[in-house]
PDB file of C-alpha atoms in Angstrom:
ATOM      1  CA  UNK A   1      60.707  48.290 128.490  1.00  0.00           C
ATOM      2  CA  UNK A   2      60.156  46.869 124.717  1.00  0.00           C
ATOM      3  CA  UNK A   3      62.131  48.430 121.702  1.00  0.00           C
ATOM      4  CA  UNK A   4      59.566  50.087 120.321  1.00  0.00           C
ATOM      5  CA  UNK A   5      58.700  51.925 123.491  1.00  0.00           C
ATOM      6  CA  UNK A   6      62.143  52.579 123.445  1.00  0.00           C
ATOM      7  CA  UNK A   7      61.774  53.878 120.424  1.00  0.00           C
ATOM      8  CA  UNK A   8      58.695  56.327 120.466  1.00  0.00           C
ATOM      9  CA  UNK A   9      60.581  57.706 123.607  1.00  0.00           C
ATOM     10  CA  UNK A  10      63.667  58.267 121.664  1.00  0.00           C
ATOM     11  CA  UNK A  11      61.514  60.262 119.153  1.00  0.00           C
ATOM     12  CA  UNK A  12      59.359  61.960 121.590  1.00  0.00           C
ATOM     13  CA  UNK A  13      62.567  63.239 123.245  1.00  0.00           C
ATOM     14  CA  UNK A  14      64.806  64.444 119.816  1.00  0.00           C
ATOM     15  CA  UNK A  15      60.851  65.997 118.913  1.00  0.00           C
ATOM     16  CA  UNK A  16      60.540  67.832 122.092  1.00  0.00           C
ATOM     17  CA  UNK A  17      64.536  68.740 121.831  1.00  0.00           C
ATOM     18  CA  UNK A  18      63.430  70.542 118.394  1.00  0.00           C
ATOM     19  CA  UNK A  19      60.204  72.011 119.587  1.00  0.00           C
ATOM     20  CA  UNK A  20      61.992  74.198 122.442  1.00  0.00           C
ATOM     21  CA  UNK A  21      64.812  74.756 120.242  1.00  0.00           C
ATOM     22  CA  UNK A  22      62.482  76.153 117.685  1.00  0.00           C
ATOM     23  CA  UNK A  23      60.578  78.018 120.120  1.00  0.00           C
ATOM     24  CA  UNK A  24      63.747  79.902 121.920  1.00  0.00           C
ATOM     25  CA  UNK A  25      65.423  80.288 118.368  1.00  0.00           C
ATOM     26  CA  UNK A  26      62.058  82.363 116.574  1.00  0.00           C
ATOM     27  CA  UNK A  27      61.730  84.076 120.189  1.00  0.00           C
ATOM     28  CA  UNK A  28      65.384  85.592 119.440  1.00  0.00           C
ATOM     29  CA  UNK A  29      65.468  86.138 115.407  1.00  0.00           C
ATOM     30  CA  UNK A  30      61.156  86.983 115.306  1.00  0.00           C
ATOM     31  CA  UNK A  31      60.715  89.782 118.804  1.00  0.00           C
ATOM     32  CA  UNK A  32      58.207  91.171 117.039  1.00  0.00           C
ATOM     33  CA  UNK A  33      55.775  88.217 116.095  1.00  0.00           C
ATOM     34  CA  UNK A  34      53.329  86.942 118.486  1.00  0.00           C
ATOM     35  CA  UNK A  35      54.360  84.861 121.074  1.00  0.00           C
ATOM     36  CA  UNK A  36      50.793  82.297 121.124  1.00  0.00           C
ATOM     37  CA  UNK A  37      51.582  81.635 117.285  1.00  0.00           C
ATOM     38  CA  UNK A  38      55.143  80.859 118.394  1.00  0.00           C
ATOM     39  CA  UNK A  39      53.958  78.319 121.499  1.00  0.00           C
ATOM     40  CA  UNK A  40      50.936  76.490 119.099  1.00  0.00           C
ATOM     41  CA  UNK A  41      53.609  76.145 116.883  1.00  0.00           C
ATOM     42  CA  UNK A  42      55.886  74.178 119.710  1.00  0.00           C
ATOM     43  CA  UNK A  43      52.785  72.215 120.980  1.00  0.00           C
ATOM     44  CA  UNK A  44      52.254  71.288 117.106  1.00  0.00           C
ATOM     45  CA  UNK A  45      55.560  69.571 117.096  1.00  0.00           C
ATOM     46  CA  UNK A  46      55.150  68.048 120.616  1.00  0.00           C
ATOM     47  CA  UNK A  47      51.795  66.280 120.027  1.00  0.00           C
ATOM     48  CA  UNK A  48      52.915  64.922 116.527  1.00  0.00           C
ATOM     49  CA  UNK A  49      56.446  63.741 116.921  1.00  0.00           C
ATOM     50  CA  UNK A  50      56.912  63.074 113.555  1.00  0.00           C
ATOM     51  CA  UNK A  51      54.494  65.025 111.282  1.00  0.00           C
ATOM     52  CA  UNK A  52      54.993  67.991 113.167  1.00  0.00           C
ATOM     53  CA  UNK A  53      58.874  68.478 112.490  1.00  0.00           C
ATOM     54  CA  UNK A  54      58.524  67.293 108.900  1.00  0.00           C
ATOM     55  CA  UNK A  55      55.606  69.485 108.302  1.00  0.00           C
ATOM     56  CA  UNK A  56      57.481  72.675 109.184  1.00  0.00           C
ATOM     57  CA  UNK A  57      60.548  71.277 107.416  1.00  0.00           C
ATOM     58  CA  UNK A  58      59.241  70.481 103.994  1.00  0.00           C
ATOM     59  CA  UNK A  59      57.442  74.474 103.999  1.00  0.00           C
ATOM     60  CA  UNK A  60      61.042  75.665 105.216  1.00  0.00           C
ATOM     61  CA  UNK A  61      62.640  73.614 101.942  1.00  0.00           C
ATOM     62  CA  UNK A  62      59.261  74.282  99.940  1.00  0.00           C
ATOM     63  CA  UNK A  63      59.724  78.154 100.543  1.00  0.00           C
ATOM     64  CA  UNK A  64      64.104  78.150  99.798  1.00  0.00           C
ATOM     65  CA  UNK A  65      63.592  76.396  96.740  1.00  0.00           C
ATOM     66  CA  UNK A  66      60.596  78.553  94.915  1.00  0.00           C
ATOM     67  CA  UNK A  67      60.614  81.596  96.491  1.00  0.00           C
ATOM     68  CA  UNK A  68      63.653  82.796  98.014  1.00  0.00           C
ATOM     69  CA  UNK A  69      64.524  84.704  94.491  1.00  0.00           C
ATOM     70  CA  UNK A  70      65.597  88.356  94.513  1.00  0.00           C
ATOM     71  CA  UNK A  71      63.085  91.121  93.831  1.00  0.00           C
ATOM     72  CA  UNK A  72      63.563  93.726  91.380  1.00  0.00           C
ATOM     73  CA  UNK A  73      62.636  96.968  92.397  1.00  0.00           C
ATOM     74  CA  UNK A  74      64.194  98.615  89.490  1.00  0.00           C
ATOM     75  CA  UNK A  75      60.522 100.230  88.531  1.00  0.00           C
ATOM     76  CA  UNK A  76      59.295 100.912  92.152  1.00  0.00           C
ATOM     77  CA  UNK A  77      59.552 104.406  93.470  1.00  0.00           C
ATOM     78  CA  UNK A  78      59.375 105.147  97.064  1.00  0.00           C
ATOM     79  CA  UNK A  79      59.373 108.723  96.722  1.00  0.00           C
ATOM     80  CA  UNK A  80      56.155 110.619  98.018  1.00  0.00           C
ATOM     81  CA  UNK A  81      56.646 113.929  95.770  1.00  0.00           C
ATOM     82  CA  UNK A  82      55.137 111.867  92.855  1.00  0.00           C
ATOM     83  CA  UNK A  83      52.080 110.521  95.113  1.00  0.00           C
ATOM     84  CA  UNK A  84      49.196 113.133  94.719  1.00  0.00           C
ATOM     85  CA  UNK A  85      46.490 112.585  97.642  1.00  0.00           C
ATOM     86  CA  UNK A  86      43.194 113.529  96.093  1.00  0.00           C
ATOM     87  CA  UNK A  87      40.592 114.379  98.987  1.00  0.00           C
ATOM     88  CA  UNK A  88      37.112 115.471  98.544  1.00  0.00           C
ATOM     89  CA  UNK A  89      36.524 118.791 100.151  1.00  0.00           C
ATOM     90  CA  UNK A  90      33.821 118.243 103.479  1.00  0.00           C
ATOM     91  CA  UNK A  91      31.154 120.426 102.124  1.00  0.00           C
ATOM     92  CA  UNK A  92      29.209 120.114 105.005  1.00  0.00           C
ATOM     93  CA  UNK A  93      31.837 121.558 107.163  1.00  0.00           C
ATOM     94  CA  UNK A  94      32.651 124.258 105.181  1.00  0.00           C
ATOM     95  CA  UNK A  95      29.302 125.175 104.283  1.00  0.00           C
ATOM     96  CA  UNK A  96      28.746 126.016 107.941  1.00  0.00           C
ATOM     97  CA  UNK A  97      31.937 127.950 108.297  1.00  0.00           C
ATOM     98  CA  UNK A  98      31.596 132.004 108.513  1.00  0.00           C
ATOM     99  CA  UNK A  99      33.826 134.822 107.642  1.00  0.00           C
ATOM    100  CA  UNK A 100      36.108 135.349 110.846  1.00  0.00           C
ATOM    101  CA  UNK A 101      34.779 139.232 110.439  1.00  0.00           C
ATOM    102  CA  UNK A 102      31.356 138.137 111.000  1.00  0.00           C
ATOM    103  CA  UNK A 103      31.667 135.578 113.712  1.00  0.00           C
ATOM    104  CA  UNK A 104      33.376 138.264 115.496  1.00  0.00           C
ATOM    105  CA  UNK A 105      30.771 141.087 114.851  1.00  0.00           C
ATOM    106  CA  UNK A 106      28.097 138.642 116.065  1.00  0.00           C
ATOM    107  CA  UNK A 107      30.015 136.984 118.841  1.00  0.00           C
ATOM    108  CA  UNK A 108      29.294 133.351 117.324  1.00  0.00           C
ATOM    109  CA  UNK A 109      31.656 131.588 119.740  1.00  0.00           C
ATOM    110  CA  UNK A 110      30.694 127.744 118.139  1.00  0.00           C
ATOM    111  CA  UNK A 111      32.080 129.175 114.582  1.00  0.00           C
ATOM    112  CA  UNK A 112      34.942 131.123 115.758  1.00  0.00           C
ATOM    113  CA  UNK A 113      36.186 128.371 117.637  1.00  0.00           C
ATOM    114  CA  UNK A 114      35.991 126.179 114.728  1.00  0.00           C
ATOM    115  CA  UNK A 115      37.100 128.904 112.269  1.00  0.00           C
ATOM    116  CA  UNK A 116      40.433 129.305 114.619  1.00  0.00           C
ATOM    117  CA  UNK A 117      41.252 125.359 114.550  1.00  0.00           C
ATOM    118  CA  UNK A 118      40.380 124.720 111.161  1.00  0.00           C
ATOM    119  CA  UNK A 119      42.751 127.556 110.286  1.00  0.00           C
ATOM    120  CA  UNK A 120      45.496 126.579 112.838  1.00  0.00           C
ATOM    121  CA  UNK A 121      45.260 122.975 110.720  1.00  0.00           C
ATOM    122  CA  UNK A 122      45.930 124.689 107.314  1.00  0.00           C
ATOM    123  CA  UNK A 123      49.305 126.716 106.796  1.00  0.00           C
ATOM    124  CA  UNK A 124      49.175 128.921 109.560  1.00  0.00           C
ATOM    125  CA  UNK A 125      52.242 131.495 108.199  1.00  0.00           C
ATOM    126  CA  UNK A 126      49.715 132.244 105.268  1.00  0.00           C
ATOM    127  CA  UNK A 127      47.164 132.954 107.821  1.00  0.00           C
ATOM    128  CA  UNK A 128      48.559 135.370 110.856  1.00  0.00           C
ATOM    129  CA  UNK A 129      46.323 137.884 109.408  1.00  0.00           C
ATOM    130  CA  UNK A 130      43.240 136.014 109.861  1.00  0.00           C
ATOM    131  CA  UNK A 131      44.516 134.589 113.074  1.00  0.00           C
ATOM    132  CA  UNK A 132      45.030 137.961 114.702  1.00  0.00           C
ATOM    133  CA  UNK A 133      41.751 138.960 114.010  1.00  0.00           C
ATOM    134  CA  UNK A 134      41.169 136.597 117.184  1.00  0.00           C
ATOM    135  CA  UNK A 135      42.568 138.405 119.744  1.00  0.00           C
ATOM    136  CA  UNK A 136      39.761 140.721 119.727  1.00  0.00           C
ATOM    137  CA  UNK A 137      38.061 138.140 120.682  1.00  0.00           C
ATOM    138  CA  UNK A 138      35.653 138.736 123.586  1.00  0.00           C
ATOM    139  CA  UNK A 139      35.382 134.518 123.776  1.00  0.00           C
ATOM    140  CA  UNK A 140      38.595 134.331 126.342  1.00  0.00           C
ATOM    141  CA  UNK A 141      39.389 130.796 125.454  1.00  0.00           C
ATOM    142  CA  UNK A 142      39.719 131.887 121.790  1.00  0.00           C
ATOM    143  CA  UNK A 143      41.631 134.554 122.108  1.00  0.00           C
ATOM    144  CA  UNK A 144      44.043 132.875 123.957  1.00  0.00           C
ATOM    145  CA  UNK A 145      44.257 130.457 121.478  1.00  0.00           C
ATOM    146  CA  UNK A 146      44.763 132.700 118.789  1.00  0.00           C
ATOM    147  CA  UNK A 147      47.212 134.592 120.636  1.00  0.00           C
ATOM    148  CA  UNK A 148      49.799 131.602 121.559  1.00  0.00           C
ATOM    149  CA  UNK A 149      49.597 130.026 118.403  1.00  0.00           C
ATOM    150  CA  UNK A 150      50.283 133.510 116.410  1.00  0.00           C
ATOM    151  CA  UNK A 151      53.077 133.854 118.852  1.00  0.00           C
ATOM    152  CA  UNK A 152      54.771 130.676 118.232  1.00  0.00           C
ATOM    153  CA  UNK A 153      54.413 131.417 114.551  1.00  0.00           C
ATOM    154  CA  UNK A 154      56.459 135.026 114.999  1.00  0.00           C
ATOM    155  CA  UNK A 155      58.860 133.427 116.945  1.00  0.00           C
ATOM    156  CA  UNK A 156      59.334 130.720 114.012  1.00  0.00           C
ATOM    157  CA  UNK A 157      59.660 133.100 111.652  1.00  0.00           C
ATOM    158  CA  UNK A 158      62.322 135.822 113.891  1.00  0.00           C
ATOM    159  CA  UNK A 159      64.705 132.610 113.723  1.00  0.00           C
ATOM    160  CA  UNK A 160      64.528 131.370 110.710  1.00  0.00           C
ATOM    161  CA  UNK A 161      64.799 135.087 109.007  1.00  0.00           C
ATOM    162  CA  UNK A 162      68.059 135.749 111.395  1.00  0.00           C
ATOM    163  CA  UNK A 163      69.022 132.532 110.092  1.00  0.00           C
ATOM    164  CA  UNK A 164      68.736 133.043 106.635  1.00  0.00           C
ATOM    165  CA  UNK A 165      70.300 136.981 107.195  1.00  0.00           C
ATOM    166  CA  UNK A 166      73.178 135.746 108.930  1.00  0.00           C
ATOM    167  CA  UNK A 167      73.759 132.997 105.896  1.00  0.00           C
ATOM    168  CA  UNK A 168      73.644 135.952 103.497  1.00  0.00           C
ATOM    169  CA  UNK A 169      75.865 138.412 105.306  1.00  0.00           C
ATOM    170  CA  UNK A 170      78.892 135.508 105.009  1.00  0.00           C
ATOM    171  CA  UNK A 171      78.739 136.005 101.842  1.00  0.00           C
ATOM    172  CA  UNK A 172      79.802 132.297 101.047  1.00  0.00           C
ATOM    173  CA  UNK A 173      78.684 129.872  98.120  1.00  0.00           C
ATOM    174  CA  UNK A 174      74.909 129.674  99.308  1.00  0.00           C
ATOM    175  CA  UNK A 175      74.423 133.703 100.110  1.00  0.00           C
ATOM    176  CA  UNK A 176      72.808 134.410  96.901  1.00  0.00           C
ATOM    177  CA  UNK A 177      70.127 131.540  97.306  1.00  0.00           C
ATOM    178  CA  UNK A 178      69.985 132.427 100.899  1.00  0.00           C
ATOM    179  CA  UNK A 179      69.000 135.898 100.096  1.00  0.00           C
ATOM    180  CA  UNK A 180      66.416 134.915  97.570  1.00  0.00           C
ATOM    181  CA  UNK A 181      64.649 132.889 100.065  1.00  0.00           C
ATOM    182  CA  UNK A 182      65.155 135.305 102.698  1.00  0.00           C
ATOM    183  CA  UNK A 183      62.774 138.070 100.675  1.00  0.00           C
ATOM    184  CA  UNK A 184      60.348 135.192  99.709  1.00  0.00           C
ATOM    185  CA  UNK A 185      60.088 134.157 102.948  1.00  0.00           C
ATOM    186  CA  UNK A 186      60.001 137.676 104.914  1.00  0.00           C
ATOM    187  CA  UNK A 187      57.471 139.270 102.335  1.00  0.00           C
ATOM    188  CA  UNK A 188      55.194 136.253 102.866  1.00  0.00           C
ATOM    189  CA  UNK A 189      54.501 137.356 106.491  1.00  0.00           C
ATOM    190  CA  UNK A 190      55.440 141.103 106.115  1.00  0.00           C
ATOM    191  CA  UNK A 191      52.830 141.329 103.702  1.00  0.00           C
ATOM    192  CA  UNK A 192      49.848 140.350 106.077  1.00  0.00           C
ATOM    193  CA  UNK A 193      51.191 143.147 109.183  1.00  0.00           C
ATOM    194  CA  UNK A 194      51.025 141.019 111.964  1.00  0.00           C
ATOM    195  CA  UNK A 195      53.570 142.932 113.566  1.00  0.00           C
ATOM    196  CA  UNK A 196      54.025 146.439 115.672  1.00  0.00           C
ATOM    197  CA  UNK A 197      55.487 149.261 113.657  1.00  0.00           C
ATOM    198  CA  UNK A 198      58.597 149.454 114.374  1.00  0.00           C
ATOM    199  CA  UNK A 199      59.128 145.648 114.225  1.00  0.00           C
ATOM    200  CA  UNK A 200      57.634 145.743 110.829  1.00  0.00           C
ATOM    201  CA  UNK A 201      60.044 148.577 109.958  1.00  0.00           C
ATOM    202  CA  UNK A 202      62.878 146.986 111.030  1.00  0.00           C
ATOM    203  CA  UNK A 203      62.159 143.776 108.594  1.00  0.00           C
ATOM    204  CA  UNK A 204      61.334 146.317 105.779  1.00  0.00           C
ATOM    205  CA  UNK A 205      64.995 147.098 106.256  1.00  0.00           C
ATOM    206  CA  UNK A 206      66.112 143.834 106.283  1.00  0.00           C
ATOM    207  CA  UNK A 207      64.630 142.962 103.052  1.00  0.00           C
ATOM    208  CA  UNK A 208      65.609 145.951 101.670  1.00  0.00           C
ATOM    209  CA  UNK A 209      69.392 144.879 102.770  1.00  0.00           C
ATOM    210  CA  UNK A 210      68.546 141.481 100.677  1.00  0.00           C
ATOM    211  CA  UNK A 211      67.334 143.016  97.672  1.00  0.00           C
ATOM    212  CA  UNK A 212      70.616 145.423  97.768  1.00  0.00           C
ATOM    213  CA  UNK A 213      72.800 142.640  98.132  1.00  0.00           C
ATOM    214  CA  UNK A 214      71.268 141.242  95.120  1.00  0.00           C
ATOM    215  CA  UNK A 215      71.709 144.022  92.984  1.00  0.00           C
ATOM    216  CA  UNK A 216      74.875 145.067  93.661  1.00  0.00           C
ATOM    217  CA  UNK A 217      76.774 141.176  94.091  1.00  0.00           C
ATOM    218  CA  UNK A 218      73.707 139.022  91.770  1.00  0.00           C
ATOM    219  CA  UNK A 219      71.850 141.246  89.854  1.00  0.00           C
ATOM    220  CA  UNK A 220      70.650 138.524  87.575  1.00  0.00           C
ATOM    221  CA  UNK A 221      68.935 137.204  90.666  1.00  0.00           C
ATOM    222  CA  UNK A 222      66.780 140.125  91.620  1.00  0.00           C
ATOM    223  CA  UNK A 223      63.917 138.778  90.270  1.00  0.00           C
ATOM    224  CA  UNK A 224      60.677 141.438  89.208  1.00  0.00           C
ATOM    225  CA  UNK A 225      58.120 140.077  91.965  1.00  0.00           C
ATOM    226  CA  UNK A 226      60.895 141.109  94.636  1.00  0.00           C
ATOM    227  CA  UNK A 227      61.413 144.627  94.201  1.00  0.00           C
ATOM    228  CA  UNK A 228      57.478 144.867  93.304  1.00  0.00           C
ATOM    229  CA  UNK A 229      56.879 142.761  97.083  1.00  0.00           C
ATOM    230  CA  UNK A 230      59.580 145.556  98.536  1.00  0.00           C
ATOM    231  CA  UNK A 231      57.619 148.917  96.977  1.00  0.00           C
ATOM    232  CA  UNK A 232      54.278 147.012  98.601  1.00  0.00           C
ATOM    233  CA  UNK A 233      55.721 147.127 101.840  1.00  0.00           C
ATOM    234  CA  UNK A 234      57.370 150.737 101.292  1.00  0.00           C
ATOM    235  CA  UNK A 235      54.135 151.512 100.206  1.00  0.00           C
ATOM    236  CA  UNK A 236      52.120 150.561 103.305  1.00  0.00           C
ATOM    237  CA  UNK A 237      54.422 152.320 105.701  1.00  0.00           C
ATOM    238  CA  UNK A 238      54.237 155.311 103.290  1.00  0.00           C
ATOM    239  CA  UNK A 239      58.038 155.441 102.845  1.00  0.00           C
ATOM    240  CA  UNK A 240      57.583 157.193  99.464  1.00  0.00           C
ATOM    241  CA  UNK A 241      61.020 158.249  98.552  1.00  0.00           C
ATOM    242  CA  UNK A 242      62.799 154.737  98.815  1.00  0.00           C
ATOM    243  CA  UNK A 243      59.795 153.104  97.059  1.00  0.00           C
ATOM    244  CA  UNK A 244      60.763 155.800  94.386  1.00  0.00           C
ATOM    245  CA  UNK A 245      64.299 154.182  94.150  1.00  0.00           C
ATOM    246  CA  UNK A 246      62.705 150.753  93.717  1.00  0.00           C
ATOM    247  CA  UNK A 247      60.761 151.713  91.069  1.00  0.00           C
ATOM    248  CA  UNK A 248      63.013 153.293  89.202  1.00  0.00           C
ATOM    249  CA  UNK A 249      65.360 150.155  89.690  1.00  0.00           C
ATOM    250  CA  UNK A 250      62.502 148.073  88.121  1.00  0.00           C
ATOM    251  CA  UNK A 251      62.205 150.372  85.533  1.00  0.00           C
ATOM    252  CA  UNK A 252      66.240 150.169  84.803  1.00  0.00           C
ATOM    253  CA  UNK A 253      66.432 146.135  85.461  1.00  0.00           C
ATOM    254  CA  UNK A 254      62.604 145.057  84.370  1.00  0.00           C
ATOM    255  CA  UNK A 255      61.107 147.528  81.028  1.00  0.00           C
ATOM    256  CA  UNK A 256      59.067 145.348  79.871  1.00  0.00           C
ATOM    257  CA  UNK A 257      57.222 144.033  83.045  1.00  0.00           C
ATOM    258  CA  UNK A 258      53.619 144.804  83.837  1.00  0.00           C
ATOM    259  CA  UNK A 259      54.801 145.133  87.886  1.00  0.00           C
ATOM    260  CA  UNK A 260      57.606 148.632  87.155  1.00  0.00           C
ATOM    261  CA  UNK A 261      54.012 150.080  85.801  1.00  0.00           C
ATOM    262  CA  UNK A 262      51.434 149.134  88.598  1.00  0.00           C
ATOM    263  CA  UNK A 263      54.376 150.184  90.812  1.00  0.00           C
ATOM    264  CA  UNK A 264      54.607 153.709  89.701  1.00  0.00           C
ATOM    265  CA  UNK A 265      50.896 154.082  89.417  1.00  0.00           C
ATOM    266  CA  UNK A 266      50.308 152.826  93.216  1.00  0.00           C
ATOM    267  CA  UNK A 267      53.276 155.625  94.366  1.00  0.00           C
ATOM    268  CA  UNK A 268      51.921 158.227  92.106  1.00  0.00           C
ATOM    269  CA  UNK A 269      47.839 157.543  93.268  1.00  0.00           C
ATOM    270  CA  UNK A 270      48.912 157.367  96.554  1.00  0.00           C
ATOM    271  CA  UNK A 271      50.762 160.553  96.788  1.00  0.00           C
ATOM    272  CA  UNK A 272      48.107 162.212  94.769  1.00  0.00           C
ATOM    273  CA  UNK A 273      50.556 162.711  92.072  1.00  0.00           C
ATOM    274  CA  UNK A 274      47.987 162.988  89.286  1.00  0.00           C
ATOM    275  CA  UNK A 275      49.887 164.773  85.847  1.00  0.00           C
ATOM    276  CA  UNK A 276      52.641 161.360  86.472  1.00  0.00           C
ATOM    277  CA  UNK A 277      50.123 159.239  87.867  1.00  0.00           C
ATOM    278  CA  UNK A 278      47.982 159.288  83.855  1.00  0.00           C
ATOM    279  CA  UNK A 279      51.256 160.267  82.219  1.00  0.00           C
ATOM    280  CA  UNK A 280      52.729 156.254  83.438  1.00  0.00           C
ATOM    281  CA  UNK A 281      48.954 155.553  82.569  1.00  0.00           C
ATOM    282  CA  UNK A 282      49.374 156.839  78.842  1.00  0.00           C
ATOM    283  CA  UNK A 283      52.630 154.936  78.820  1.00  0.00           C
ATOM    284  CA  UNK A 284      50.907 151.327  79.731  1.00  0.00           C
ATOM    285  CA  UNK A 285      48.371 152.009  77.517  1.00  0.00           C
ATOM    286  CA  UNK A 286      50.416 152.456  74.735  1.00  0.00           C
ATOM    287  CA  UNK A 287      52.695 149.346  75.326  1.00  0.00           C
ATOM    288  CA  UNK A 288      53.030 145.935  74.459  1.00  0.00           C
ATOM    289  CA  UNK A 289      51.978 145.103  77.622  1.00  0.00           C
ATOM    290  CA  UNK A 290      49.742 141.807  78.874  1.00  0.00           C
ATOM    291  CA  UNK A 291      47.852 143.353  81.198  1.00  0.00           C
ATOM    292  CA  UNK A 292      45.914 141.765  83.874  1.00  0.00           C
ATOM    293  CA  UNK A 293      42.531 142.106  84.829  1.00  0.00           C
ATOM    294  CA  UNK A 294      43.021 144.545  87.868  1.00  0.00           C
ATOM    295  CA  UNK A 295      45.191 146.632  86.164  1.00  0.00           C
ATOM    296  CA  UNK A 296      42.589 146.502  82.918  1.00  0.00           C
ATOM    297  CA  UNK A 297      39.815 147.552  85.654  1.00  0.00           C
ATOM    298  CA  UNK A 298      42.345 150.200  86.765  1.00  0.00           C
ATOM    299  CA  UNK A 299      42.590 151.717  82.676  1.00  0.00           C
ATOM    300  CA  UNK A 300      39.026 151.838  82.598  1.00  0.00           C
ATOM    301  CA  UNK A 301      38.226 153.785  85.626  1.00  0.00           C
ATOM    302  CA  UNK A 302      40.753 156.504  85.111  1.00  0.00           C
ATOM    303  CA  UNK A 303      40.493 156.813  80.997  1.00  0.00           C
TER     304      UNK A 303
END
């Protein structure tokens, strides 16, 4: 054998040496890149002993030298709360969307069925009312639908109101806040009476409990919209003497606050309390008031 075959298979052995090296070494470091880029890369270096190697070396130096560098991220925000999606509404599909009312009075089982999942897709505790409407369904497979997804949706919200009552009864650090939420939350769904009577009752009283707790322990957190959400709800289950209380509480807490008016006038046209009902009236009328446009419509019917 000459030297210089000798030679070349000196080199062709340190070349193939580095090609498996190079191939079991990015295996380890690089799992997740391809393994056929990895292997052309090895045959690279196999079929040009010398090139091949000093190719891939010079990039490797190439890429230290001018740009390895640290980036600064001082001005790059990750956060997604200041990312606003904007998404063009499908008018098509909506266009052929009907009331839930009317697909049910006409037994339109293509739209209801759409009507359920397109609701199920949106923020289904907003819409237990609309969901419940369902189970009336004569369309079986809609109805049952409706009915387990309404159910999963109580079930949500029995645990995370126990939750949020048990955090306020320990009356810690976090009882005030978890109170607030607790009446946001619970008046949210109470609101739309997806539930029996006495299950709607008993939540009524728990609310109640929060706003209590409130007044008596963090009065400066019993905000207006919660006692007016509370006398709604007293309201609808025609408890008229405790939504009496809350009004008068509003009144005591809350003067100047368009909701203590349009509280008394829903308890007094309710009961049919008619020489109170115009004399609060008279007294909105003559006040300082911003009033809004229900409440205008309300002035002009009755004056």
């Amino acid at each position: 054998m000459t030297v210089a075959e000798k030679r070349f298979c000196i080199v062709l052995l340190i070349n193939t040496a580095v090609a498996v090296l190079y191939v079991i070494g990015n295996s380890r470091i690089r799992q997740k890149e391809k393994n056929t880029d990895i292997l052309m890369k090895g045959i690279m270096m196999f079929l040009c002993p010398v090139v091949g190697p000093l190719f891939f070396l010079a990039g490797l130096v190439f890429n230290k030298v001018f740009f390895r560098q640290n980036v600064d991220l001082e001005d790059v925000i990750f956060s997604k709360e200041r990312v606003k999606t904007h998404l063009r509404a499908d008018e098509e599909r909506e266009g052929n969307l009907v009331p839930i009312e009317e697909a049910l009075a006409i037994s339109d089982k293509d739209s209801l069925r759409t009507l359920v999942m397109n609701v199920v897709r949106g923020d289904v505790q907003n819409s237990l009312a609309s969901i419940s409407l369902a189970l009336n369904s004569e369309d079986t497979e809609t109805s049952h639908y409706a009915a387990t997804v309404l159910r999963d949706a109580l079930n949500d919200f029995r645990k995370r109101a126990q939750e949020l009552y048990l955090q306020m009864k320990q009356e810690g650090v976090d009882a005030a806040e978890a109170a607030c939420i607790l009446i946001e939350y619970m008046h949210g769904v109470l609101i739309q009476e997806v539930f029996h009577e006495k299950e709607q009752q008993t939540y009524i009283d728990m609310m109640e409990e929060a706003c209590n707790f409130l007044d008596e322990k963090y009065q400066e957190k019993l905000q207006a919209s919660y006692i007016e959400g509370l006398c709604v709800l007293l309201l609808k289950i025609k408890d008229f003497k405790r939504m009496k209380y809350w009004c008068d509480k509003s009144r005591e807490l809350y003067p100047a606050e368009l909701s203590t008016y349009t509280c008394y006038l829903k308890l007094y046209f309710t009961e049919g309390n008619k020489k109170h009902f115009f004399d609060e009236l008279e007294k909105l009328k003559n006040s300082d008031i911003v009033i809004d446009r229900e409440t205008l419509e309300l002035i002009r019917i009755f004056s």
